[in-house]
XYZ file of C-alpha atoms in Angstrom:
455
model
C 208.361 -4.734 -17.791
C 207.188 -8.031 -16.281
C 203.773 -9.322 -17.352
C 202.424 -9.017 -13.799
C 203.576 -5.433 -13.135
C 200.671 -3.603 -14.860
C 198.170 -5.621 -12.794
C 200.056 -5.023 -9.549
C 200.215 -1.274 -10.248
C 196.496 -1.210 -11.204
C 195.568 -3.039 -7.993
C 197.706 -0.673 -5.875
C 196.225 2.330 -7.704
C 192.656 1.242 -6.940
C 193.653 0.533 -3.315
C 195.152 4.035 -3.092
C 191.933 5.551 -4.470
C 189.947 3.698 -1.814
C 192.247 4.956 0.956
C 192.071 8.557 -0.318
C 188.238 8.403 -0.616
C 187.361 6.540 2.561
C 190.178 7.124 5.051
C 191.229 10.681 4.201
C 187.963 11.937 2.614
C 189.928 13.537 -0.254
C 187.862 15.194 -3.016
C 187.141 12.637 -5.787
C 188.635 14.700 -8.644
C 191.822 15.418 -6.713
C 192.130 11.761 -5.648
C 191.743 10.573 -9.242
C 194.413 12.930 -10.592
C 196.891 12.128 -7.770
C 196.334 8.401 -8.338
C 196.709 8.814 -12.115
C 200.137 10.457 -11.632
C 201.350 7.784 -9.199
C 200.032 4.924 -11.373
C 201.779 6.450 -14.408
C 205.064 6.524 -12.465
C 204.501 2.952 -11.282
C 203.920 1.783 -14.857
C 207.247 3.316 -15.893
C 205.840 6.003 -18.175
C 208.408 8.701 -19.132
C 207.973 11.570 -16.670
C 207.771 14.190 -19.412
C 204.793 12.325 -20.950
C 202.662 11.950 -17.811
C 201.208 15.476 -17.786
C 200.343 15.186 -21.502
C 198.605 11.856 -20.900
C 196.526 13.300 -18.061
C 195.631 16.407 -20.070
C 194.668 14.255 -23.060
C 192.495 12.062 -20.827
C 190.645 14.993 -19.281
C 190.346 16.868 -22.596
C 189.136 13.917 -24.675
C 186.664 12.967 -21.962
C 185.165 16.414 -21.564
C 185.295 17.517 -25.214
C 181.895 16.402 -26.457
C 180.653 15.445 -23.007
C 180.841 18.983 -21.609
C 178.105 20.078 -24.042
C 175.986 16.949 -23.519
C 176.412 17.080 -19.751
C 176.076 20.852 -19.316
C 173.179 21.360 -21.715
C 171.480 18.197 -20.415
C 171.588 19.597 -16.884
C 170.132 22.909 -18.114
C 167.346 21.149 -20.036
C 166.443 19.019 -17.028
C 166.401 22.030 -14.722
C 164.175 24.035 -17.107
C 161.668 21.149 -17.223
C 161.759 20.786 -13.425
C 161.515 24.523 -12.624
C 158.565 24.968 -14.993
C 156.705 22.125 -13.260
C 157.053 19.812 -16.284
C 158.339 16.895 -14.227
C 155.489 17.340 -11.748
C 152.957 17.348 -14.624
C 154.439 14.165 -16.186
C 154.388 12.226 -12.912
C 150.929 13.266 -11.723
C 149.277 12.829 -15.155
C 150.646 9.312 -15.662
C 149.668 8.271 -12.144
C 146.091 9.547 -12.654
C 145.814 7.836 -16.054
C 147.090 4.447 -14.873
C 145.005 4.321 -11.703
C 145.652 2.713 -8.333
C 146.077 -0.870 -9.627
C 148.890 0.043 -12.000
C 150.610 2.684 -9.864
C 154.024 1.000 -10.159
C 153.860 1.082 -13.948
C 152.907 4.772 -13.849
C 155.851 5.552 -11.539
C 158.233 3.547 -13.780
C 157.097 5.405 -16.893
C 157.270 8.829 -15.197
C 160.729 8.060 -13.772
C 161.903 6.795 -17.156
C 160.839 9.954 -19.000
C 162.124 12.295 -16.282
C 165.249 10.144 -15.798
C 166.296 10.653 -19.418
C 166.303 14.435 -18.935
C 167.799 14.490 -15.424
C 170.797 13.007 -13.631
C 170.109 10.230 -11.130
C 170.522 12.313 -7.969
C 168.434 15.208 -9.331
C 165.701 12.839 -10.532
C 165.596 11.199 -7.109
C 165.199 14.525 -5.289
C 162.536 15.655 -7.761
C 160.437 12.484 -7.824
C 160.496 11.446 -4.160
C 158.009 14.108 -2.889
C 155.601 13.150 -5.727
C 155.987 9.420 -4.997
C 155.484 10.039 -1.253
C 152.294 12.010 -1.879
C 150.876 9.355 -4.244
C 151.761 6.503 -1.844
C 149.969 8.223 1.046
C 146.893 8.959 -1.092
C 146.755 5.385 -2.470
C 147.459 3.900 0.988
C 150.422 1.811 -0.195
C 153.922 1.615 1.386
C 156.278 4.350 0.135
C 158.931 1.765 -0.748
C 156.347 -0.116 -2.866
C 156.560 2.749 -5.373
C 160.086 3.863 -4.433
C 161.791 0.701 -5.697
C 160.238 1.083 -9.169
C 161.188 4.758 -9.255
C 164.821 4.098 -8.267
C 165.077 1.232 -10.785
C 163.921 3.350 -13.721
C 166.288 6.195 -12.756
C 169.234 3.780 -12.352
C 168.634 2.063 -15.691
C 168.465 5.348 -17.615
C 171.670 6.416 -15.820
C 173.564 3.245 -16.767
C 172.124 2.280 -20.158
C 170.870 5.321 -22.063
C 172.441 8.349 -23.756
C 172.388 11.320 -23.261
C 173.396 10.349 -19.705
C 177.067 11.093 -18.979
C 178.349 7.532 -18.413
C 176.918 5.939 -21.605
C 177.999 8.949 -23.705
C 181.473 8.984 -22.117
C 182.015 5.222 -22.605
C 180.711 5.539 -26.188
C 183.326 8.214 -26.869
C 186.108 6.118 -25.261
C 185.182 3.003 -27.275
C 184.186 4.853 -30.492
C 180.677 3.399 -30.308
C 177.705 4.686 -32.301
C 175.598 6.539 -29.707
C 172.407 5.848 -31.660
C 173.014 2.093 -31.509
C 173.750 2.385 -27.776
C 170.394 4.152 -27.348
C 168.569 1.526 -29.445
C 170.092 -1.456 -27.608
C 169.736 0.382 -24.292
C 165.968 0.871 -24.718
C 165.510 -2.789 -25.821
C 167.263 -3.981 -22.641
C 165.882 -1.302 -20.320
C 162.252 -2.452 -20.607
C 162.650 -6.025 -19.238
C 165.356 -4.904 -16.780
C 163.131 -2.237 -15.212
C 160.230 -4.692 -14.929
C 162.358 -7.403 -13.265
C 164.279 -5.091 -10.902
C 161.218 -2.904 -10.209
C 157.724 -4.419 -9.799
C 158.890 -8.070 -9.705
C 161.670 -7.452 -7.192
C 159.279 -5.401 -5.019
C 157.124 -8.531 -4.489
C 160.198 -10.514 -3.413
C 161.514 -7.720 -1.163
C 158.150 -7.452 0.616
C 158.567 -11.094 1.675
C 162.165 -11.084 2.920
C 162.387 -7.493 4.254
C 158.819 -6.614 5.359
C 160.005 -4.150 8.019
C 161.481 -1.846 5.334
C 157.990 -1.404 3.845
C 156.639 -0.145 7.167
C 158.849 2.981 7.084
C 157.125 6.322 6.456
C 160.080 8.012 4.739
C 161.929 11.204 5.551
C 160.925 14.196 3.447
C 162.723 16.637 5.773
C 166.085 15.472 4.364
C 165.164 17.028 0.999
C 165.101 20.561 2.407
C 162.643 23.042 0.895
C 160.402 21.386 -1.695
C 159.019 23.459 -4.548
C 155.258 22.995 -4.837
C 153.215 23.405 -8.024
C 149.552 23.844 -8.854
C 148.738 21.540 -11.767
C 147.021 24.327 -13.723
C 150.211 26.410 -13.566
C 152.409 23.695 -15.138
C 153.070 22.991 -18.854
C 150.845 20.546 -20.724
C 151.697 16.845 -20.426
C 152.507 16.512 -24.146
C 154.840 19.512 -24.175
C 156.626 18.393 -20.991
C 157.203 14.872 -22.381
C 158.289 16.197 -25.785
C 160.802 18.576 -24.176
C 162.226 15.842 -21.917
C 162.582 13.350 -24.776
C 163.740 15.804 -27.466
C 167.408 14.687 -27.501
C 166.401 11.014 -27.547
C 164.015 11.652 -30.449
C 166.810 13.212 -32.541
C 169.219 10.351 -31.807
C 166.515 7.777 -32.543
C 165.644 9.427 -35.893
C 169.298 9.291 -36.963
C 169.734 5.667 -35.847
C 166.583 4.439 -37.616
C 167.388 6.420 -40.791
C 170.901 4.984 -40.956
C 169.701 1.432 -40.227
C 167.063 1.617 -42.980
C 168.824 3.663 -45.676
C 172.606 3.529 -45.156
C 173.308 0.164 -43.504
C 173.803 1.590 -40.018
C 176.746 3.859 -40.827
C 177.303 7.175 -42.593
C 178.289 6.294 -46.222
C 181.665 7.360 -47.668
C 179.962 9.803 -50.040
C 176.957 10.988 -48.027
C 174.120 12.921 -49.625
C 172.945 16.226 -48.166
C 170.128 14.338 -46.427
C 172.562 11.774 -44.962
C 174.726 14.597 -43.598
C 171.751 16.471 -42.131
C 170.379 13.377 -40.361
C 173.848 12.524 -38.988
C 174.235 16.160 -37.862
C 171.020 16.329 -35.789
C 171.668 12.895 -34.240
C 175.122 13.566 -32.826
C 174.745 13.927 -29.030
C 176.163 17.451 -28.809
C 173.998 18.869 -31.626
C 170.926 17.004 -30.333
C 171.464 18.625 -26.916
C 171.998 22.121 -28.391
C 168.761 21.885 -30.411
C 166.883 20.370 -27.449
C 168.007 23.107 -25.072
C 166.925 25.823 -27.504
C 163.501 24.160 -27.722
C 163.332 23.845 -23.901
C 164.112 27.564 -23.486
C 161.011 28.250 -25.590
C 158.675 25.478 -24.336
C 159.533 25.748 -20.626
C 160.437 29.436 -20.695
C 159.284 32.097 -23.163
C 156.171 30.124 -24.164
C 155.170 30.210 -20.475
C 155.876 33.946 -20.226
C 159.005 33.444 -18.106
C 161.470 36.319 -18.317
C 164.790 35.633 -20.048
C 166.595 36.518 -16.807
C 164.562 33.870 -14.940
C 165.361 31.231 -17.610
C 169.071 32.073 -17.420
C 168.986 31.759 -13.600
C 167.600 28.218 -13.900
C 170.359 27.351 -16.376
C 173.114 28.863 -14.235
C 171.892 26.950 -11.167
C 171.949 23.745 -13.207
C 175.594 24.259 -14.191
C 176.604 25.039 -10.593
C 175.053 21.770 -9.430
C 177.070 19.649 -11.884
C 180.422 21.496 -11.919
C 182.197 19.084 -9.555
C 180.620 16.038 -11.200
C 181.993 17.247 -14.535
C 185.493 17.475 -13.021
C 185.118 13.972 -11.561
C 184.324 12.636 -15.032
C 187.421 14.468 -16.316
C 189.462 12.888 -13.519
C 188.098 9.480 -14.516
C 189.222 10.224 -18.076
C 192.743 11.059 -16.828
C 192.977 7.773 -14.910
C 191.637 5.874 -17.935
C 194.197 7.481 -20.288
C 197.114 6.658 -17.976
C 195.986 3.014 -17.894
C 195.906 2.950 -21.708
C 199.198 4.827 -22.236
C 200.913 2.888 -19.442
C 200.105 -0.465 -21.015
C 197.481 -1.865 -18.618
C 194.938 -2.195 -21.431
C 197.445 -4.043 -23.617
C 198.355 -6.350 -20.727
C 194.663 -7.228 -20.264
C 194.257 -7.756 -24.018
C 197.338 -10.025 -24.105
C 196.123 -12.044 -21.132
C 192.777 -12.767 -22.818
C 194.148 -13.114 -26.363
C 194.163 -16.924 -26.380
C 191.143 -17.548 -24.164
C 187.476 -17.998 -25.005
C 186.436 -15.517 -22.308
C 183.915 -13.068 -23.758
C 185.234 -9.472 -23.924
C 181.700 -8.317 -23.054
C 181.729 -10.388 -19.879
C 185.223 -9.112 -19.086
C 184.153 -5.467 -19.503
C 181.161 -6.079 -17.229
C 183.271 -7.903 -14.621
C 185.948 -5.176 -14.535
C 183.228 -2.525 -14.095
C 181.611 -4.551 -11.268
C 184.932 -4.920 -9.403
C 185.725 -1.210 -9.800
C 182.194 -0.215 -8.744
C 182.466 -2.295 -5.563
C 185.929 -0.867 -4.853
C 185.387 2.800 -5.781
C 181.667 3.483 -5.295
C 181.240 5.884 -8.228
C 179.429 4.281 -11.175
C 180.818 6.874 -13.597
C 184.448 6.447 -12.467
C 184.076 2.630 -12.547
C 182.643 2.764 -16.081
C 185.360 5.081 -17.440
C 188.195 3.086 -15.869
C 186.748 -0.186 -17.176
C 186.478 1.347 -20.655
C 190.183 2.247 -20.539
C 191.143 -1.269 -19.502
C 189.104 -3.135 -22.143
C 189.433 -0.655 -25.040
C 192.415 -2.510 -26.616
C 190.322 -5.709 -26.696
C 187.760 -4.097 -28.994
C 189.894 -4.142 -32.147
C 190.774 -7.831 -31.961
C 187.462 -9.197 -30.625
C 185.001 -7.995 -33.250
C 182.466 -7.148 -30.526
C 179.936 -4.405 -31.266
C 181.193 -1.351 -29.286
C 177.575 -0.360 -28.546
C 177.033 -3.644 -26.682
C 180.314 -3.158 -24.795
C 179.076 0.279 -23.669
C 175.944 -1.270 -22.134
C 177.916 -4.194 -20.658
C 180.235 -1.760 -18.863
C 177.365 0.600 -17.982
C 175.320 -2.188 -16.385
C 178.374 -3.540 -14.527
C 179.069 -0.084 -13.131
C 175.690 -0.132 -11.321
C 176.295 -3.417 -9.443
C 176.415 -3.831 -5.668
C 176.098 -0.193 -4.596
C 177.055 -0.073 -0.921
C 178.441 2.249 1.764
C 181.026 3.959 -0.504
C 178.355 5.176 -2.965
C 176.409 8.430 -2.511
C 173.288 6.835 -4.028
C 173.240 4.269 -1.197
C 173.048 6.993 1.459
C 170.494 9.052 -0.464
C 168.184 6.026 -0.743
C 168.655 5.189 2.943
C 168.005 8.774 4.062
C 164.911 9.469 1.950
C 163.199 6.158 2.737
C 164.302 6.288 6.395
C 165.859 2.799 6.350
C 168.568 1.200 8.483
C 171.900 0.331 6.843
C 170.922 -3.373 6.918
C 167.590 -2.637 5.208
C 169.306 -0.460 2.599
C 171.769 -3.261 1.827
C 168.921 -5.763 1.494
C 166.862 -3.503 -0.812
C 169.038 -0.943 -2.628
C 172.219 -3.037 -3.017
C 170.249 -6.065 -4.238
C 168.184 -3.887 -6.600
C 171.291 -2.381 -8.238
C 172.867 -5.839 -8.561
C 169.741 -7.231 -10.272
C 169.955 -4.384 -12.828
C 173.620 -5.236 -13.471
C 172.921 -8.964 -13.952
C 169.876 -8.351 -16.195
C 171.991 -5.918 -18.230
C 174.803 -8.383 -18.977
C 172.393 -11.263 -19.708
C 170.549 -9.032 -22.163
C 173.826 -7.902 -23.771
C 174.968 -11.525 -24.254
C 171.615 -12.406 -25.879
C 171.789 -9.388 -28.232
C 175.383 -10.304 -29.081
C 174.237 -13.749 -30.245
C 171.347 -12.243 -32.264
C 173.336 -9.453 -33.974
C 176.788 -11.071 -34.230
């Protein structure tokens, strides 16, 4: 096989994906699997091994992730249906007051964003943000940018979100360390891409801040009376439960066991490692949410189960798309693309972290889906991990931040933002696309700084 062939096949594969998505409007999962088969053939993989490679990719991707993803969706839906998300947002906004409204929206979006997927969080928070903006007599976009930033950062940087957990699994990274580094980087990133960027955007795109928004595009909006919702403390605790477990495990291991599970762990070591694994953390968190957002509020078991079933229905196709991304990633690894990339950068001083970020950026621009871009990038740079000595947790965040860059017309998030805030395509490009790119750049700068500190 010539040295250039893997890159030619990869380029043609990505081009084919684009054509299938944009020109023929083929379902994302189907397009990914078709492309994976054709790329495998192009890379010269034995035909009898292709199906196994695709099955391995889907299976390994969805093994642990199916619990994290499925149970995470159920937990988020239970919090939302009980009015917990509404309570968190309104309480924080009242506490912070009119002068610090952006900070209140950021904090509410951050807490809710950890428990909910980006699209669901957006749909849930926008009516609240609209209502607050009207009451405070500020432009809707003034608060909307901070909300979207916090949701995007949790989506790209923090477990138990699907992309960070999936990349962690692909690169064998410690999820607790990803969470720790992710929170450290999320705080300055959200401030820069949220409140700071809003000031800049008001200067160069003032017309966008005159829009009144479009609530009708959300369909029927569930309304809550504050007295009928769970307490603020219980709603926050339920939303953050999985993060708390992962954080406990990470801190315990950093303080007592040097950051890793020892070869001969004590019963306490095993227990702490057990509760901090993403799948167990989600199982325990969901059980708590069923009580706190369900039985404790006198909701019937049938009603709780309906919320959970609806949550699974809403993410079924997204779960398949992640599996399809895993299939494509596995074909790239088994077909030698990862090795070709590793060989190309073997004798250069180019940072593997920067490479992972750059690959994710290119794939994000080409494919639109942040999750697919992240998984494909992980497959390409995985072979570099062994020889580079880079902390896999930092590589996860580098790829995750790169996968958010330059969202444009091939990304569903672009159109959701445009529709809800009633913007033109030009305005959406000048606000949303720039905002996502700032997050990506802040993410990689932060990763490079942490790499110097912890290397």
